[in-house]
């Protein structure tokens, strides 16, 4: 198969976190023809959430996870590492508040099993606005947080300067309870915490999925798995296996990281300790410090493209707009990662066909959301009580096919980029 249109990731650029963490795991590829009780496609936050919950509910079952790459080499380990228990989207304020409480419990459980070696201690996480539009967005968000019972505190420009060392931002919302992690270390820890009844197969992409008389058959380059139940947890790549294309689209977003900065320079950028800033506009830039004294920036969206030198320049310019003192350092590494967007932000979640379950469409935020939705999907598939995900998050709406979809994305993102202004 030509890897450029393969139904699994084929990243050209290595991710900066991977080298930082120097963690790796070895699980066997799938070889030969085998049968099992459940197949999970994708070992990201969603797939591991499904696997851990299925193992609790069905301890005797033979559960297999097919991962296209090595654990964490893809989006689960390529992200910016904000573990967000604040909920920003729900069908209404009440649902948003309920989601917040579920994300809190999800983080509490994750903290116990996967934070050692992955979490940044004592970080301050906040939304920051640099423009009038951004300030208005923060006010709207503040009223949602208030109505939905989520904690926050307004931050003045002076407070923001004393945290980031930069005068770029005009207002902020402090969001207590969230965490910064090294995502590569986090997903590796989560995978390691799975019970022995779960078998992980790395470097084993599902390249074809078909329905059979007794369930589902997933084919990989060197083997095949047959099971009565299959779970699609491969997010942006589910559509390439033939499911969810009418509701979701694969979008790349990008991150870059500086080299390790001299101690005095880093101290000037983080006078009070580690921090993470979320943008006040959806096309704005996310920034954070890291335990090893670097600054990471995430920004920009590309339609099904991993990015090129222009992407790097875009990220670097956004960084230097805020921190001109970094001009002689720039970005040491930059990379792209996939996310799956739906038109209205609702996930494609539930049983799509008999024995075929899916949780896809992370819409750019997925560490806690993916874990929670994965666990709930396992409950649904096992006939256990589960959250009414559609009532809380809505259902995704239909997206037009190509080429209208591509043209539509480019138009919307051009307009949004303009509106984002200095939040980019
Ligand atoms: C640059 C960047 C920054 C981000 N920052 C944040 C952040 O700070 N906080 C946050 O919460 N979210 C962030 N996200 C989004 C976050 O990474 C995703 O929401 C999250 O990873 C979704 O988890 P998931 O398990 O649903 O899907 P994914 O993480 O995409 O995992 C899917 C897994 O399936 C595998 N796979 C794909 N196709 C196949 C196949 N055919 N067969 C087998 N396996 C397959 C992939 O290799 C991958 O391991 C960011 C994303 C990017 C790209």
Short mmCIF file of C-alpha atoms and ligand atoms in Angstrom, two decimals:
data_model
loop_
_atom_site.label_atom_id
_atom_site.label_comp_id
_atom_site.label_asym_id
_atom_site.label_seq_id
_atom_site.Cartn_x
_atom_site.Cartn_y
_atom_site.Cartn_z
CA UNK A 1 0.00 0.00 0.00
CA UNK A 2 1.16 3.52 -0.77
CA UNK A 3 1.76 4.90 2.75
CA UNK A 4 0.69 8.42 1.84
CA UNK A 5 -2.96 7.33 1.70
CA UNK A 6 -2.64 4.55 4.27
CA UNK A 7 -5.39 4.24 6.91
CA UNK A 8 -2.86 4.84 9.68
CA UNK A 9 -0.31 7.56 10.59
CA UNK A 10 2.90 7.99 8.62
CA UNK A 11 4.62 10.97 10.24
CA UNK A 12 7.66 12.37 8.48
CA UNK A 13 8.89 14.40 11.44
CA UNK A 14 9.85 12.96 14.82
CA UNK A 15 8.26 14.53 17.85
CA UNK A 16 10.28 16.64 20.31
CA UNK A 17 8.73 14.98 23.36
CA UNK A 18 9.84 11.53 22.38
CA UNK A 19 13.48 12.46 22.51
CA UNK A 20 12.92 14.39 25.72
CA UNK A 21 11.39 11.45 27.52
CA UNK A 22 13.51 8.65 26.10
CA UNK A 23 10.88 6.06 26.95
CA UNK A 24 10.00 3.11 24.78
CA UNK A 25 7.95 -0.03 24.98
CA UNK A 26 8.11 -3.28 23.09
CA UNK A 27 4.99 -5.25 22.29
CA UNK A 28 4.80 -7.93 19.60
CA UNK A 29 3.39 -7.27 16.15
CA UNK A 30 0.28 -9.22 15.26
CA UNK A 31 1.21 -12.18 13.08
CA UNK A 32 -0.94 -14.93 11.62
CA UNK A 33 -4.66 -15.40 11.82
CA UNK A 34 -6.12 -15.28 15.33
CA UNK A 35 -9.43 -14.95 17.13
CA UNK A 36 -10.19 -13.03 20.33
CA UNK A 37 -13.13 -11.52 22.22
CA UNK A 38 -12.60 -7.84 21.42
CA UNK A 39 -10.37 -5.81 19.11
CA UNK A 40 -9.49 -2.20 19.90
CA UNK A 41 -8.00 -0.24 17.01
CA UNK A 42 -5.67 2.49 18.32
CA UNK A 43 -3.68 2.70 21.58
CA UNK A 44 -4.28 6.39 22.31
CA UNK A 45 -6.17 7.78 25.32
CA UNK A 46 -9.47 6.48 23.93
CA UNK A 47 -8.15 3.01 23.12
CA UNK A 48 -6.45 2.62 26.49
CA UNK A 49 -9.59 3.92 28.23
CA UNK A 50 -11.64 1.24 26.44
CA UNK A 51 -9.08 -1.48 27.17
CA UNK A 52 -8.74 -0.76 30.90
CA UNK A 53 -12.51 -0.64 31.42
CA UNK A 54 -13.18 -3.78 29.34
CA UNK A 55 -10.54 -5.61 31.38
CA UNK A 56 -12.43 -4.67 34.55
CA UNK A 57 -15.80 -5.70 33.18
CA UNK A 58 -14.67 -8.81 31.31
CA UNK A 59 -11.60 -10.12 33.20
CA UNK A 60 -11.72 -13.49 31.41
CA UNK A 61 -11.85 -12.03 27.90
CA UNK A 62 -9.02 -12.04 25.37
CA UNK A 63 -8.78 -8.35 24.46
CA UNK A 64 -6.34 -7.13 21.81
CA UNK A 65 -5.21 -3.60 21.03
CA UNK A 66 -3.83 -2.94 17.56
CA UNK A 67 -1.52 0.09 17.42
CA UNK A 68 -0.19 1.28 14.07
CA UNK A 69 3.02 2.70 15.51
CA UNK A 70 4.90 2.27 18.77
CA UNK A 71 2.96 3.54 21.78
CA UNK A 72 3.01 7.33 21.92
CA UNK A 73 4.75 7.93 18.60
CA UNK A 74 1.51 9.40 17.22
CA UNK A 75 -0.87 12.08 18.51
CA UNK A 76 -1.14 10.62 22.04
CA UNK A 77 2.55 11.49 22.53
CA UNK A 78 2.76 14.47 20.15
CA UNK A 79 0.39 16.82 21.92
CA UNK A 80 1.08 19.81 24.18
CA UNK A 81 0.38 17.92 27.39
CA UNK A 82 -2.46 19.99 28.89
CA UNK A 83 -4.64 17.67 30.94
CA UNK A 84 -7.83 19.70 31.10
CA UNK A 85 -10.57 18.87 33.53
CA UNK A 86 -12.36 22.15 32.79
CA UNK A 87 -15.11 21.53 30.25
CA UNK A 88 -15.56 24.24 27.64
CA UNK A 89 -18.19 22.58 25.48
CA UNK A 90 -21.33 20.74 26.39
CA UNK A 91 -24.82 21.05 24.97
CA UNK A 92 -25.70 23.53 27.75
CA UNK A 93 -24.26 24.86 31.02
CA UNK A 94 -25.70 21.99 33.06
CA UNK A 95 -24.17 19.37 30.76
CA UNK A 96 -20.87 21.28 30.76
CA UNK A 97 -20.83 21.21 34.56
CA UNK A 98 -21.53 17.49 34.57
CA UNK A 99 -18.72 16.86 32.09
CA UNK A 100 -16.37 18.88 34.29
CA UNK A 101 -17.13 16.62 37.26
CA UNK A 102 -16.53 13.50 35.14
CA UNK A 103 -13.23 14.89 33.84
CA UNK A 104 -12.21 15.61 37.44
CA UNK A 105 -12.78 11.98 38.46
CA UNK A 106 -11.02 10.80 35.31
CA UNK A 107 -7.99 12.92 36.16
CA UNK A 108 -7.99 11.69 39.77
CA UNK A 109 -7.82 8.08 38.61
CA UNK A 110 -5.16 8.94 36.00
CA UNK A 111 -3.10 10.80 38.59
CA UNK A 112 -2.72 7.65 40.66
CA UNK A 113 -1.74 5.29 37.89
CA UNK A 114 0.09 7.41 35.33
CA UNK A 115 1.35 10.74 36.68
CA UNK A 116 4.62 9.63 38.33
CA UNK A 117 7.41 10.61 35.94
CA UNK A 118 4.98 12.38 33.59
CA UNK A 119 3.49 15.36 35.43
CA UNK A 120 4.98 18.81 35.93
CA UNK A 121 4.67 19.75 39.59
CA UNK A 122 2.99 23.03 40.63
CA UNK A 123 2.12 24.52 37.26
CA UNK A 124 -0.22 27.46 36.69
CA UNK A 125 -2.63 26.91 33.80
CA UNK A 126 -4.69 29.73 32.38
CA UNK A 127 -6.38 31.19 29.32
CA UNK A 128 -4.74 34.35 28.03
CA UNK A 129 -6.14 37.09 25.77
CA UNK A 130 -4.04 39.53 23.75
CA UNK A 131 -6.80 41.24 21.72
CA UNK A 132 -10.22 42.86 22.22
CA UNK A 133 -11.86 39.86 20.59
CA UNK A 134 -9.90 37.53 22.87
CA UNK A 135 -11.05 39.53 25.91
CA UNK A 136 -14.68 39.18 24.77
CA UNK A 137 -14.17 35.44 24.32
CA UNK A 138 -12.81 35.21 27.86
CA UNK A 139 -15.85 37.04 29.24
CA UNK A 140 -18.17 34.59 27.45
CA UNK A 141 -16.15 31.68 28.79
CA UNK A 142 -16.14 33.14 32.32
CA UNK A 143 -19.92 33.29 32.32
CA UNK A 144 -20.16 29.65 31.13
CA UNK A 145 -17.69 28.55 33.82
CA UNK A 146 -19.69 30.39 36.45
CA UNK A 147 -23.03 28.94 35.31
CA UNK A 148 -21.60 25.43 35.13
CA UNK A 149 -19.93 25.61 38.55
CA UNK A 150 -16.31 25.44 37.38
CA UNK A 151 -13.63 27.32 39.31
CA UNK A 152 -11.74 30.24 37.70
CA UNK A 153 -10.21 33.58 38.59
CA UNK A 154 -9.58 36.66 36.44
CA UNK A 155 -5.91 37.57 35.97
CA UNK A 156 -4.62 41.10 35.38
CA UNK A 157 -1.91 41.99 32.81
CA UNK A 158 0.52 42.48 35.71
CA UNK A 159 -0.24 39.01 37.04
CA UNK A 160 0.27 37.51 33.59
CA UNK A 161 3.57 39.34 33.24
CA UNK A 162 4.75 38.06 36.60
CA UNK A 163 4.01 34.48 35.49
CA UNK A 164 5.29 34.56 31.89
CA UNK A 165 7.78 37.42 31.95
CA UNK A 166 5.95 38.79 28.86
CA UNK A 167 3.73 41.87 28.47
CA UNK A 168 1.92 40.33 25.49
CA UNK A 169 -1.30 39.39 27.28
CA UNK A 170 -4.00 41.76 28.51
CA UNK A 171 -6.21 39.48 30.60
CA UNK A 172 -6.40 35.90 31.70
CA UNK A 173 -8.55 33.31 33.41
CA UNK A 174 -6.74 31.13 35.90
CA UNK A 175 -8.06 27.55 35.67
CA UNK A 176 -7.14 25.62 38.81
CA UNK A 177 -7.07 21.82 38.89
CA UNK A 178 -5.62 21.21 35.42
CA UNK A 179 -2.18 19.68 34.86
CA UNK A 180 0.78 19.81 32.52
CA UNK A 181 2.36 16.51 31.55
CA UNK A 182 4.91 15.11 29.19
CA UNK A 183 2.34 13.36 26.95
CA UNK A 184 4.78 10.74 25.72
CA UNK A 185 5.54 9.71 29.30
CA UNK A 186 1.82 9.80 30.17
CA UNK A 187 0.62 7.53 27.38
CA UNK A 188 3.54 5.17 28.01
CA UNK A 189 2.60 4.96 31.71
CA UNK A 190 -1.07 4.40 30.84
CA UNK A 191 -0.18 1.58 28.46
CA UNK A 192 2.10 0.06 31.07
CA UNK A 193 -0.71 0.13 33.65
CA UNK A 194 -2.96 -2.16 31.58
CA UNK A 195 -3.57 -5.59 33.14
CA UNK A 196 -1.94 -8.68 31.66
CA UNK A 197 -5.25 -9.81 30.16
CA UNK A 198 -4.85 -7.09 27.53
CA UNK A 199 -2.50 -7.84 24.65
CA UNK A 200 -0.97 -4.87 22.88
CA UNK A 201 0.32 -5.26 19.33
CA UNK A 202 2.59 -2.40 18.25
CA UNK A 203 3.48 -1.71 14.60
CA UNK A 204 0.26 -3.50 13.69
CA UNK A 205 -2.00 -1.10 11.80
CA UNK A 206 -5.47 -2.27 10.89
CA UNK A 207 -5.47 -1.80 7.13
CA UNK A 208 -8.88 -3.28 6.49
CA UNK A 209 -11.97 -3.90 8.60
CA UNK A 210 -14.88 -6.02 7.43
CA UNK A 211 -18.01 -7.57 8.87
CA UNK A 212 -18.20 -11.37 8.89
CA UNK A 213 -20.90 -13.86 9.86
CA UNK A 214 -19.47 -14.07 13.40
CA UNK A 215 -18.38 -10.47 13.98
CA UNK A 216 -15.53 -8.37 12.63
CA UNK A 217 -12.24 -9.11 10.88
CA UNK A 218 -9.36 -6.65 11.22
CA UNK A 219 -6.47 -7.22 8.84
CA UNK A 220 -2.93 -5.97 9.49
CA UNK A 221 0.11 -6.23 7.17
CA UNK A 222 1.22 -9.49 8.83
CA UNK A 223 -1.91 -10.92 10.40
CA UNK A 224 -5.65 -10.87 10.98
CA UNK A 225 -7.87 -10.77 14.07
CA UNK A 226 -11.46 -11.94 14.25
CA UNK A 227 -13.77 -10.97 17.15
CA UNK A 228 -17.46 -10.42 17.90
CA UNK A 229 -16.72 -6.84 18.99
CA UNK A 230 -14.45 -4.19 17.52
CA UNK A 231 -13.77 -0.68 18.83
CA UNK A 232 -12.64 2.17 16.60
CA UNK A 233 -10.32 4.32 18.72
CA UNK A 234 -8.13 5.52 15.86
CA UNK A 235 -9.63 9.01 15.80
CA UNK A 236 -8.52 10.79 12.61
CA UNK A 237 -7.93 7.49 10.79
CA UNK A 238 -11.32 5.87 11.36
CA UNK A 239 -12.63 7.39 8.13
CA UNK A 240 -9.81 5.76 6.15
CA UNK A 241 -11.09 2.37 7.37
CA UNK A 242 -14.50 3.32 6.01
CA UNK A 243 -16.30 4.67 9.10
CA UNK A 244 -17.33 8.17 10.12
CA UNK A 245 -16.24 9.96 6.96
CA UNK A 246 -19.55 11.81 6.70
CA UNK A 247 -19.06 13.35 10.15
CA UNK A 248 -15.34 13.87 10.77
CA UNK A 249 -12.26 15.20 9.07
CA UNK A 250 -8.55 14.67 9.69
CA UNK A 251 -6.82 17.92 10.62
CA UNK A 252 -3.18 18.48 11.51
CA UNK A 253 -2.06 20.88 14.18
CA UNK A 254 1.56 21.69 14.97
CA UNK A 255 3.92 22.14 17.88
CA UNK A 256 7.49 23.37 18.22
CA UNK A 257 9.90 23.40 21.13
CA UNK A 258 12.95 25.57 21.87
CA UNK A 259 16.28 24.09 22.85
CA UNK A 260 16.99 23.88 26.56
CA UNK A 261 17.37 27.53 27.54
CA UNK A 262 20.10 28.95 29.80
CA UNK A 263 18.90 28.89 33.41
CA UNK A 264 18.76 32.69 33.81
CA UNK A 265 16.79 33.14 30.58
CA UNK A 266 14.33 30.39 31.51
CA UNK A 267 13.91 31.90 34.98
CA UNK A 268 12.98 35.22 33.34
CA UNK A 269 10.27 33.45 31.29
CA UNK A 270 8.92 31.53 34.24
CA UNK A 271 9.65 33.72 37.28
CA UNK A 272 7.06 31.97 39.45
CA UNK A 273 7.55 28.44 38.08
CA UNK A 274 6.05 26.32 35.32
CA UNK A 275 3.03 27.63 33.39
CA UNK A 276 0.72 26.75 30.52
CA UNK A 277 -1.33 29.21 28.49
CA UNK A 278 -4.38 28.32 26.40
CA UNK A 279 -5.44 30.78 23.70
CA UNK A 280 -8.58 32.91 23.89
CA UNK A 281 -9.36 32.13 20.26
CA UNK A 282 -9.58 28.65 18.75
CA UNK A 283 -6.95 29.49 16.14
CA UNK A 284 -4.66 31.07 18.73
CA UNK A 285 -1.36 29.71 20.05
CA UNK A 286 -0.94 27.49 23.09
CA UNK A 287 2.29 27.97 25.05
CA UNK A 288 3.88 26.18 27.95
CA UNK A 289 7.13 25.67 29.78
CA UNK A 290 8.67 22.23 30.29
CA UNK A 291 10.47 20.58 33.18
CA UNK A 292 13.76 20.61 31.29
CA UNK A 293 13.71 24.38 30.75
CA UNK A 294 12.20 24.79 27.28
CA UNK A 295 9.23 26.63 25.85
CA UNK A 296 6.69 24.81 23.66
CA UNK A 297 4.28 26.48 21.26
CA UNK A 298 1.32 24.88 19.48
CA UNK A 299 -0.62 26.57 16.74
CA UNK A 300 -2.03 26.53 13.22
CA UNK A 301 -4.26 23.94 11.55
CA UNK A 302 -3.64 22.20 8.23
CA UNK A 303 -6.02 20.13 6.13
CA UNK A 304 -4.67 16.57 6.05
CA UNK A 305 -1.06 17.88 5.75
CA UNK A 306 1.84 17.31 8.10
CA UNK A 307 3.28 20.77 7.42
CA UNK A 308 6.39 22.22 5.82
CA UNK A 309 8.98 24.93 6.44
CA UNK A 310 6.25 27.58 6.31
CA UNK A 311 4.64 25.87 9.31
CA UNK A 312 7.88 26.08 11.23
CA UNK A 313 8.24 29.80 10.36
CA UNK A 314 4.66 30.41 11.46
CA UNK A 315 5.25 28.77 14.85
CA UNK A 316 8.60 30.48 15.34
CA UNK A 317 7.19 33.90 14.48
CA UNK A 318 4.32 33.44 16.95
CA UNK A 319 6.85 32.52 19.63
CA UNK A 320 9.10 35.51 18.91
CA UNK A 321 6.14 37.92 18.88
CA UNK A 322 5.71 37.05 22.54
CA UNK A 323 9.32 36.42 23.51
CA UNK A 324 11.68 38.42 21.24
CA UNK A 325 14.53 37.53 23.59
CA UNK A 326 14.40 33.98 22.13
CA UNK A 327 15.43 35.13 18.64
CA UNK A 328 18.86 33.51 18.84
CA UNK A 329 17.36 30.19 20.01
CA UNK A 330 14.28 29.64 17.86
CA UNK A 331 12.73 26.17 17.68
CA UNK A 332 14.92 23.12 18.00
CA UNK A 333 12.19 20.70 16.93
CA UNK A 334 8.77 21.07 15.39
CA UNK A 335 6.21 18.51 14.37
CA UNK A 336 2.61 17.93 13.31
CA UNK A 337 0.00 15.62 14.75
CA UNK A 338 -3.49 14.63 13.71
CA UNK A 339 -6.76 15.44 15.37
CA UNK A 340 -10.23 14.61 14.18
CA UNK A 341 -12.76 17.45 13.92
CA UNK A 342 -16.52 17.28 13.61
CA UNK A 343 -18.56 20.22 12.32
CA UNK A 344 -20.22 20.98 15.65
CA UNK A 345 -17.61 19.60 18.08
CA UNK A 346 -19.70 16.57 19.12
CA UNK A 347 -17.91 13.19 19.08
CA UNK A 348 -19.02 10.29 16.92
CA UNK A 349 -19.67 7.90 19.79
CA UNK A 350 -21.64 4.70 20.25
CA UNK A 351 -22.50 1.50 18.39
CA UNK A 352 -22.32 2.19 14.65
CA UNK A 353 -23.26 -1.34 13.55
CA UNK A 354 -23.83 -4.61 15.38
CA UNK A 355 -20.61 -5.26 17.32
CA UNK A 356 -18.88 -2.13 15.93
CA UNK A 357 -18.30 0.61 18.50
CA UNK A 358 -16.59 3.96 17.93
CA UNK A 359 -15.39 6.99 19.83
CA UNK A 360 -13.84 9.38 17.35
CA UNK A 361 -13.75 13.14 16.77
CA UNK A 362 -11.65 14.46 19.67
CA UNK A 363 -11.88 18.01 18.28
CA UNK A 364 -8.39 18.92 19.46
CA UNK A 365 -8.72 18.09 23.15
CA UNK A 366 -8.61 14.49 24.14
CA UNK A 367 -6.46 13.37 27.04
CA UNK A 368 -9.26 13.25 29.62
CA UNK A 369 -12.13 13.33 27.12
CA UNK A 370 -10.73 10.36 25.18
CA UNK A 371 -10.14 8.40 28.37
CA UNK A 372 -13.64 9.10 29.70
CA UNK A 373 -15.41 8.40 26.41
CA UNK A 374 -13.38 5.22 25.93
CA UNK A 375 -14.33 3.92 29.38
CA UNK A 376 -17.99 4.76 28.76
CA UNK A 377 -17.92 3.00 25.39
CA UNK A 378 -16.65 -0.16 27.11
CA UNK A 379 -19.59 0.12 29.53
CA UNK A 380 -22.02 0.46 26.62
CA UNK A 381 -20.55 -2.55 24.80
CA UNK A 382 -20.68 -4.65 27.98
CA UNK A 383 -24.33 -3.82 28.67
CA UNK A 384 -23.42 -1.74 31.73
CA UNK A 385 -24.91 1.64 32.67
CA UNK A 386 -23.07 4.48 30.94
CA UNK A 387 -23.20 8.24 30.51
CA UNK A 388 -25.66 9.61 28.02
CA UNK A 389 -22.87 11.01 25.86
CA UNK A 390 -25.23 12.31 23.18
CA UNK A 391 -27.28 14.20 25.73
CA UNK A 392 -24.15 15.77 27.24
CA UNK A 393 -22.12 16.48 24.09
CA UNK A 394 -24.60 16.29 21.21
CA UNK A 395 -24.30 14.27 18.01
CA UNK A 396 -22.08 15.23 15.10
CA UNK A 397 -23.72 16.83 12.09
CA UNK A 398 -23.19 15.76 8.49
CA UNK A 399 -20.25 17.26 6.58
CA UNK A 400 -20.36 17.76 2.82
CA UNK A 401 -18.07 15.55 0.71
CA UNK A 402 -14.94 16.65 -1.18
CA UNK A 403 -14.15 19.04 -2.75
CA UNK A 404 -16.69 21.21 -0.90
CA UNK A 405 -15.33 20.03 2.45
CA UNK A 406 -11.76 21.05 1.68
CA UNK A 407 -12.83 24.40 0.24
CA UNK A 408 -15.08 25.00 3.25
CA UNK A 409 -12.25 24.23 5.68
CA UNK A 410 -9.89 26.62 3.91
CA UNK A 411 -12.48 29.39 3.89
CA UNK A 412 -13.42 29.01 7.55
CA UNK A 413 -9.82 28.77 8.69
CA UNK A 414 -8.80 31.84 6.63
CA UNK A 415 -11.60 33.86 8.26
CA UNK A 416 -10.84 32.50 11.74
CA UNK A 417 -7.11 33.16 11.35
CA UNK A 418 -7.92 36.75 10.54
CA UNK A 419 -10.27 37.03 13.50
CA UNK A 420 -7.67 35.46 15.81
CA UNK A 421 -5.25 38.31 14.99
CA UNK A 422 -2.56 38.59 17.66
CA UNK A 423 -3.89 35.52 19.50
CA UNK A 424 -2.10 33.47 16.79
C1 LIG B 1 0.19 19.24 18.41
C2 LIG B 1 -0.99 18.78 19.23
C3 LIG B 1 -1.23 19.34 20.48
C4 LIG B 1 -2.32 18.92 21.25
N1 LIG B 1 -2.44 19.35 22.54
C5 LIG B 1 -3.36 18.78 23.37
C6 LIG B 1 -3.38 19.08 24.75
O1 LIG B 1 -2.55 19.84 25.25
N2 LIG B 1 -4.33 18.49 25.53
C7 LIG B 1 -5.26 17.61 25.00
O2 LIG B 1 -6.12 17.10 25.75
N3 LIG B 1 -5.23 17.30 23.70
C8 LIG B 1 -4.31 17.84 22.88
N4 LIG B 1 -4.25 17.48 21.56
C9 LIG B 1 -5.23 16.53 21.05
C10 LIG B 1 -4.92 15.14 21.57
O3 LIG B 1 -3.65 14.70 21.17
C11 LIG B 1 -5.99 14.21 21.05
O4 LIG B 1 -7.24 14.74 21.37
C12 LIG B 1 -5.87 12.85 21.69
O5 LIG B 1 -4.62 12.30 21.41
C13 LIG B 1 -7.00 11.98 21.17
O6 LIG B 1 -6.85 10.71 21.72
P1 LIG B 1 -7.42 9.45 20.96
O7 LIG B 1 -6.93 8.26 21.67
O8 LIG B 1 -8.88 9.60 20.76
O9 LIG B 1 -6.79 9.51 19.49
P2 LIG B 1 -5.28 9.55 19.06
O10 LIG B 1 -4.47 10.17 20.13
O11 LIG B 1 -5.21 10.12 17.71
O12 LIG B 1 -4.86 8.02 19.04
C14 LIG B 1 -5.22 7.18 17.99
C15 LIG B 1 -4.21 6.04 17.97
O13 LIG B 1 -4.62 5.17 16.94
C16 LIG B 1 -3.49 4.78 16.18
N5 LIG B 1 -3.98 4.41 14.85
C17 LIG B 1 -4.41 5.21 13.86
N6 LIG B 1 -4.81 4.48 12.82
C18 LIG B 1 -4.65 3.18 13.16
C19 LIG B 1 -4.89 1.94 12.50
N7 LIG B 1 -5.40 1.91 11.26
N8 LIG B 1 -4.60 0.79 13.16
C20 LIG B 1 -4.09 0.82 14.43
N9 LIG B 1 -3.84 1.97 15.09
C21 LIG B 1 -4.12 3.13 14.47
C22 LIG B 1 -2.59 6.00 16.20
O14 LIG B 1 -1.24 5.66 15.94
C23 LIG B 1 -2.79 6.50 17.63
O15 LIG B 1 -1.88 5.92 18.52
C24 LIG B 1 -3.21 17.94 20.73
C25 LIG B 1 -2.98 17.39 19.47
C26 LIG B 1 -1.88 17.78 18.73
C27 LIG B 1 -1.65 17.14 17.39
#
